[in-house]
CSV table of C-alpha atoms in Angstrom, one decimal:
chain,number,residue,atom,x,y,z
A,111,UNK,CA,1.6,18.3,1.8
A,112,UNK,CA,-2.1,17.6,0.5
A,113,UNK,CA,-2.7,15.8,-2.7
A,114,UNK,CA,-6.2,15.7,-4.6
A,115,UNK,CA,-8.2,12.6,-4.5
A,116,UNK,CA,-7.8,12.3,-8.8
A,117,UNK,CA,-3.7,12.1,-8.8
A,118,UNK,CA,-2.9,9.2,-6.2
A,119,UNK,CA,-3.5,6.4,-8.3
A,120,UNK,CA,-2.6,8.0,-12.2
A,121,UNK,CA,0.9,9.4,-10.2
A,122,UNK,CA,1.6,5.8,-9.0
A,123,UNK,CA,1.4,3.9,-12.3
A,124,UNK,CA,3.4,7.1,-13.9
A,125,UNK,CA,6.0,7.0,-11.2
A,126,UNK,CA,5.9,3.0,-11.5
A,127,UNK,CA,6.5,3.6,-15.6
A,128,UNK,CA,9.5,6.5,-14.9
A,129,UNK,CA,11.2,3.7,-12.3
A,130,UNK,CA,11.3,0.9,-14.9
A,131,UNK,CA,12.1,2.6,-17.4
A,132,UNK,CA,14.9,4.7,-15.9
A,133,UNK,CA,16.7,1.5,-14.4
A,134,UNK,CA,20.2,0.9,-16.5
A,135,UNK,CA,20.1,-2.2,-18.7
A,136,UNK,CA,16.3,-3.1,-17.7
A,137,UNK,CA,15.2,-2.3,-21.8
A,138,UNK,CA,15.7,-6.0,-22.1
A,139,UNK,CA,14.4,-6.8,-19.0
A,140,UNK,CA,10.9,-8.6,-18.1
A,141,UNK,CA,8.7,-6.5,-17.2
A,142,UNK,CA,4.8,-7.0,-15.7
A,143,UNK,CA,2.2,-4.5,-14.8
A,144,UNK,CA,-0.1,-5.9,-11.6
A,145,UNK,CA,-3.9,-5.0,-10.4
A,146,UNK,CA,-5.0,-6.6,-7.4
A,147,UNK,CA,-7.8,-6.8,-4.7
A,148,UNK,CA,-8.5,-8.0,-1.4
A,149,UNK,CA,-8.7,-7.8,1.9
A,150,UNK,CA,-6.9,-5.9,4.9
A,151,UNK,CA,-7.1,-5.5,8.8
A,152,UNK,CA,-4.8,-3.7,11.2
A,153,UNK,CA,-3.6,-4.4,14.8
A,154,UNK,CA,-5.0,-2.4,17.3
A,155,UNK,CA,-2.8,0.9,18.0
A,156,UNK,CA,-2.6,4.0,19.8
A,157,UNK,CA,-3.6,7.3,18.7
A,158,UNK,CA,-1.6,10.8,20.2
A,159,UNK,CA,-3.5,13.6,19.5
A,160,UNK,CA,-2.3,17.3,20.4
A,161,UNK,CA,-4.6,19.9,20.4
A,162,UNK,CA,-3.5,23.4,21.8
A,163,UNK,CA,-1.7,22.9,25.4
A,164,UNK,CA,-4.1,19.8,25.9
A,165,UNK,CA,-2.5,15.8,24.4
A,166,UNK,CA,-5.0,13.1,24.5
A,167,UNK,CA,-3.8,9.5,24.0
A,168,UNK,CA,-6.5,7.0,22.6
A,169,UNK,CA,-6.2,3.2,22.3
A,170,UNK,CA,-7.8,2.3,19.3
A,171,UNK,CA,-9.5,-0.5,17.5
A,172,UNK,CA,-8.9,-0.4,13.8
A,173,UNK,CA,-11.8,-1.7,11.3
A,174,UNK,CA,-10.5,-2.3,8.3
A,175,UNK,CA,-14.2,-1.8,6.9
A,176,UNK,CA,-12.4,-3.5,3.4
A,177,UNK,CA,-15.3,-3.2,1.2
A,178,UNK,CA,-17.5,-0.2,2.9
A,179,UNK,CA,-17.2,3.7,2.6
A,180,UNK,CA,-16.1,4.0,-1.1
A,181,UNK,CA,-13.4,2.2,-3.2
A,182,UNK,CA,-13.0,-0.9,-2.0
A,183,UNK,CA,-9.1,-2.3,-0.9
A,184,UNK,CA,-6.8,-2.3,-4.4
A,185,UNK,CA,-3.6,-2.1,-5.5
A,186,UNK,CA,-1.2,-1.3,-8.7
A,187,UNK,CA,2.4,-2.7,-9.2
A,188,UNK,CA,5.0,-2.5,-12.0
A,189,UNK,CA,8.1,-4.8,-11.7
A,190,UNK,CA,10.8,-5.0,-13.7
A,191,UNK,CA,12.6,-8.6,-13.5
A,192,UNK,CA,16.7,-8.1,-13.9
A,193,UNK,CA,16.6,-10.8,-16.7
A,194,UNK,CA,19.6,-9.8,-18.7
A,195,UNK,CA,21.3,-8.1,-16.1
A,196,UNK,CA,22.5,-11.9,-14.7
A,197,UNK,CA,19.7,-11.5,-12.0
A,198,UNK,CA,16.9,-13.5,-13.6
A,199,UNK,CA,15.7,-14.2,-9.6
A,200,UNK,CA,15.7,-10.7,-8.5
A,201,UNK,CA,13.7,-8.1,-9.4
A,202,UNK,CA,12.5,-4.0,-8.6
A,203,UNK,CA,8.6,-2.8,-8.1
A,204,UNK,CA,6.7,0.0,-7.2
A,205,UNK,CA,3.2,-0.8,-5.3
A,206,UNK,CA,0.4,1.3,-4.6
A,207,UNK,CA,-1.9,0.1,-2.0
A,208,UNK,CA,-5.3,1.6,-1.2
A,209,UNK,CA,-6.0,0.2,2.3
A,210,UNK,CA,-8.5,1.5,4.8
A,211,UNK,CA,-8.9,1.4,8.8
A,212,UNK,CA,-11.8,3.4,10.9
A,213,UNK,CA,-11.4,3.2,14.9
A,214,UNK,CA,-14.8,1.2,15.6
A,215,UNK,CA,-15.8,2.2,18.7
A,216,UNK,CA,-14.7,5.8,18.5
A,217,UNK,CA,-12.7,7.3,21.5
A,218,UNK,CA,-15.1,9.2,24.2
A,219,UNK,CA,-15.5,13.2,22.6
A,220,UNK,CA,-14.8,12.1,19.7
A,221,UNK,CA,-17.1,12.1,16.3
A,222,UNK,CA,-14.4,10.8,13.5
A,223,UNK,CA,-11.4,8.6,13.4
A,224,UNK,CA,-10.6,7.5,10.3
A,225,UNK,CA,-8.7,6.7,6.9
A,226,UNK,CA,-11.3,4.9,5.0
A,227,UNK,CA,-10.9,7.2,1.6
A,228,UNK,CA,-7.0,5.5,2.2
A,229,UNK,CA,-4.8,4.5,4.0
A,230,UNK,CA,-2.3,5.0,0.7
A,231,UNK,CA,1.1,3.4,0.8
A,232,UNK,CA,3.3,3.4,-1.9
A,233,UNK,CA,6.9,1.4,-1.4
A,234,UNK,CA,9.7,0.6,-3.9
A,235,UNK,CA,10.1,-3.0,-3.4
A,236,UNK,CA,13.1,-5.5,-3.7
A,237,UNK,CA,11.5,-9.0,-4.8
A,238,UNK,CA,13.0,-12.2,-5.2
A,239,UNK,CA,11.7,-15.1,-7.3
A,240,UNK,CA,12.4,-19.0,-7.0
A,241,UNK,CA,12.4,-21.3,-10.0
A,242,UNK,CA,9.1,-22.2,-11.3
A,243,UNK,CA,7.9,-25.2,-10.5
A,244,UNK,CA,5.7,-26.1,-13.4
A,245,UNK,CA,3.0,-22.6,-13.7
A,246,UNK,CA,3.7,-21.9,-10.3
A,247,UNK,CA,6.3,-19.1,-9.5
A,248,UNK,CA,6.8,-18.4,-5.6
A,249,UNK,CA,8.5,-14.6,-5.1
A,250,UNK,CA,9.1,-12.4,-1.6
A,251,UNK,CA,9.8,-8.9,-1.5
A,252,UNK,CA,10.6,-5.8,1.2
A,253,UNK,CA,10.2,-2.0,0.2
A,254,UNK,CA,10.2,1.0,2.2
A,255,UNK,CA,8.4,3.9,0.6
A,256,UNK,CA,5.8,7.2,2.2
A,257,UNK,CA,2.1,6.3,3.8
A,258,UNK,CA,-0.3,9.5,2.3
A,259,UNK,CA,-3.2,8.7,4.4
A,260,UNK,CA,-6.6,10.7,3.4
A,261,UNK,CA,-6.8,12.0,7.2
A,262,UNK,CA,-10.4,12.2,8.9
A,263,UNK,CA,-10.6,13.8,12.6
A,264,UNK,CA,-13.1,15.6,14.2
A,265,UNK,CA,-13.8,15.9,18.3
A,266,UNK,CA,-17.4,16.9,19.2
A,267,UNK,CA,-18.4,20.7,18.3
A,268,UNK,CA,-14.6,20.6,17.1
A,269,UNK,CA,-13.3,21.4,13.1
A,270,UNK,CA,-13.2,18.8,10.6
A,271,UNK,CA,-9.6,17.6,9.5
A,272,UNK,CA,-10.4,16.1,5.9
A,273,UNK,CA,-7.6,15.8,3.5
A,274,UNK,CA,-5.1,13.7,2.1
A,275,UNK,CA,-1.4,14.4,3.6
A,276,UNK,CA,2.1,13.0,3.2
A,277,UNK,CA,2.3,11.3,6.6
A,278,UNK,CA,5.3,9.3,7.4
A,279,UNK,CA,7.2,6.5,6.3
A,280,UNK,CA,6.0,2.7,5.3
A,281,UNK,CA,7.9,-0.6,5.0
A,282,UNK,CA,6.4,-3.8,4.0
A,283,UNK,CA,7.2,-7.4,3.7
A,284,UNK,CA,5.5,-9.6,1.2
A,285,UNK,CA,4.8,-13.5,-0.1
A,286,UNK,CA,3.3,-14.8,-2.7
A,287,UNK,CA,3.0,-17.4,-5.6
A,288,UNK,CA,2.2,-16.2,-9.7
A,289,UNK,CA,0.4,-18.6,-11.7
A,290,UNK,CA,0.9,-18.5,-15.3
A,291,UNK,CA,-2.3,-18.6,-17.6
A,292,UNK,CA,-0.2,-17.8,-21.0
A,293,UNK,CA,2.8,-16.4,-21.9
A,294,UNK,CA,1.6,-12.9,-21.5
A,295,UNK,CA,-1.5,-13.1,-18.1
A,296,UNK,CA,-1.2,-14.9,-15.0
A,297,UNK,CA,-2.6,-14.3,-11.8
A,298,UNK,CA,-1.0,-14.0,-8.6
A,299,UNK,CA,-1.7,-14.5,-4.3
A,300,UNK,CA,0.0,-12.7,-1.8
A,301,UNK,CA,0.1,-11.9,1.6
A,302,UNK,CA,1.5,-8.3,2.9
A,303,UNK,CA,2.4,-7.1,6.1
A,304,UNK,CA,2.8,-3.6,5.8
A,305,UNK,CA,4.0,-0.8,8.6
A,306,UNK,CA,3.3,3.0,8.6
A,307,UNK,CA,4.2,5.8,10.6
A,308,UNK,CA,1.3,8.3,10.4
A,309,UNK,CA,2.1,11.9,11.6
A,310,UNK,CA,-0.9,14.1,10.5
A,311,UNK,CA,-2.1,17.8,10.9
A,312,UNK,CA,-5.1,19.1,12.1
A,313,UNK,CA,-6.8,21.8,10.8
A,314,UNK,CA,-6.6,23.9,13.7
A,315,UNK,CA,-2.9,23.6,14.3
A,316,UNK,CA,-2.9,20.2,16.3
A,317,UNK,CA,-1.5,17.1,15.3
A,318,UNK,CA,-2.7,13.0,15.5
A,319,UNK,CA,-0.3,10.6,15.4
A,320,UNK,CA,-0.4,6.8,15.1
A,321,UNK,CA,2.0,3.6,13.7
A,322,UNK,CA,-0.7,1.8,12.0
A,323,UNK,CA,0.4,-2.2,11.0
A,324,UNK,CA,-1.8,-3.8,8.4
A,325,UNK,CA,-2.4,-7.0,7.0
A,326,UNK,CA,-3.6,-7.5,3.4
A,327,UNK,CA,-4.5,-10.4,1.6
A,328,UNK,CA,-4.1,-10.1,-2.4
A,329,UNK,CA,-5.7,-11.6,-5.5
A,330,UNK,CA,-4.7,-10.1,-8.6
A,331,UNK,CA,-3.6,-10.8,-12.3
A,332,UNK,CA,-0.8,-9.7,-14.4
A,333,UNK,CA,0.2,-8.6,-17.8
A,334,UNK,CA,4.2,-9.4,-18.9
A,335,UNK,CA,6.1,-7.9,-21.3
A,336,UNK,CA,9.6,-7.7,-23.1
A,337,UNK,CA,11.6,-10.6,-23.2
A,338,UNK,CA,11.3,-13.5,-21.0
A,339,UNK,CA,12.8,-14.8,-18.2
């Protein structure tokens, strides 16, 4: 499946709208729409690419190259905090995450390795909250959800694979603590560890595959609305 550049991060905040919205009981529910930044790195990985009768296997080292080749690491989130529901600790999100990795060096034949216009993941997300203590909110959260990668490839003298595609699955685990500034903005930190499966086509009828883990460290700030915890 390829999706244009323009509708990855509009179709998360809509889909993250449609999610909160649709959830029984949450209209009194506290809800809170997240931007973040940061910084991300991945393990290094294997890469299995099939091309014809021939399979190559690489081992790769991933660059995270955060704040080079375009949009730098972001991410959107809307939650919706089961306030009324008689789970004031627990809450639902939906997370975009725009990470990036580039194999640095490339393999031998090989011109370009990379996901650097995205290493998308979007993940529905289960999140649990403690009490606050004072400003200070701790929370955790796991969600599962699809990695659409914008796939780059390309062997010497070889066609260009360039496109975004619907790869594989993703899971992630997450901490992290909210600050309150008001009663409407705080500002958050976080640390993700996030998993993807990446099973990609090539243009000419091949196929690259990797599992691709990456970490990601989050700043971001948050807007609350509805009724309060």
């Amino acid at each position: 499946m390829r999706l244009p550049l323009a509708c990855l991060a509009p179709a998360a905040l809509t889909l993250a709208a449609l999610t909160l919205v649709a959830l029984p009981g949450t209209a009194r529910a506290d809800y809170v729409i997240s931007a973040y930044g940061g910084y991300n790195f991945s393990f290094d990985g294997t890469v299995d690419v099939a091309n014809g009768p021939s399979t190559r296997t690489f081992d790769v080292s991933w660059d995270g190259r955060t704040f080079e080749s375009g949009a730098p690491y972001y991410g959107l989130r809307g939650t919706a905090w089961l306030n009324r529901l008689g789970r004031p600790n627990w809450g639902l999100a939906l997370d975009y995450a725009h990470a990036k990795v580039a194999a640095d060096p490339l393999p031998p034949g090989v011109t370009t390795l990379e996901f650097t216009d995205g290493l998308n993941l979007l993940t529905v997300n289960a999140l649990y909250r403690t009490r606050p203590m004072g400003r200070v909110t701790p929370y955790l959260g796991l969600g599962a959800g699809i990695a659409i990668p914008h796939v780059e490839y390309q062997e010497a003298g070889g066609p260009r694979t360039f496109e975004y595609q619907v790869a594989g699955p993703a899971v992630q685990a997450l901490a992290g603590a909210d600050m309150a500034l008001t009663d409407f903005l705080s500002v958050f930190g976080e640390y993700k560890l996030a998993y993807s499966h990446n099973a990609a086509r090539l243009v000419n009828g091949g196929s690259l595959t990797t599992d691709i883990v990456t970490n990601q460290f989050v700043l971001g700030a948050s807007f609350r609305f509805g009724e309060g915890r």
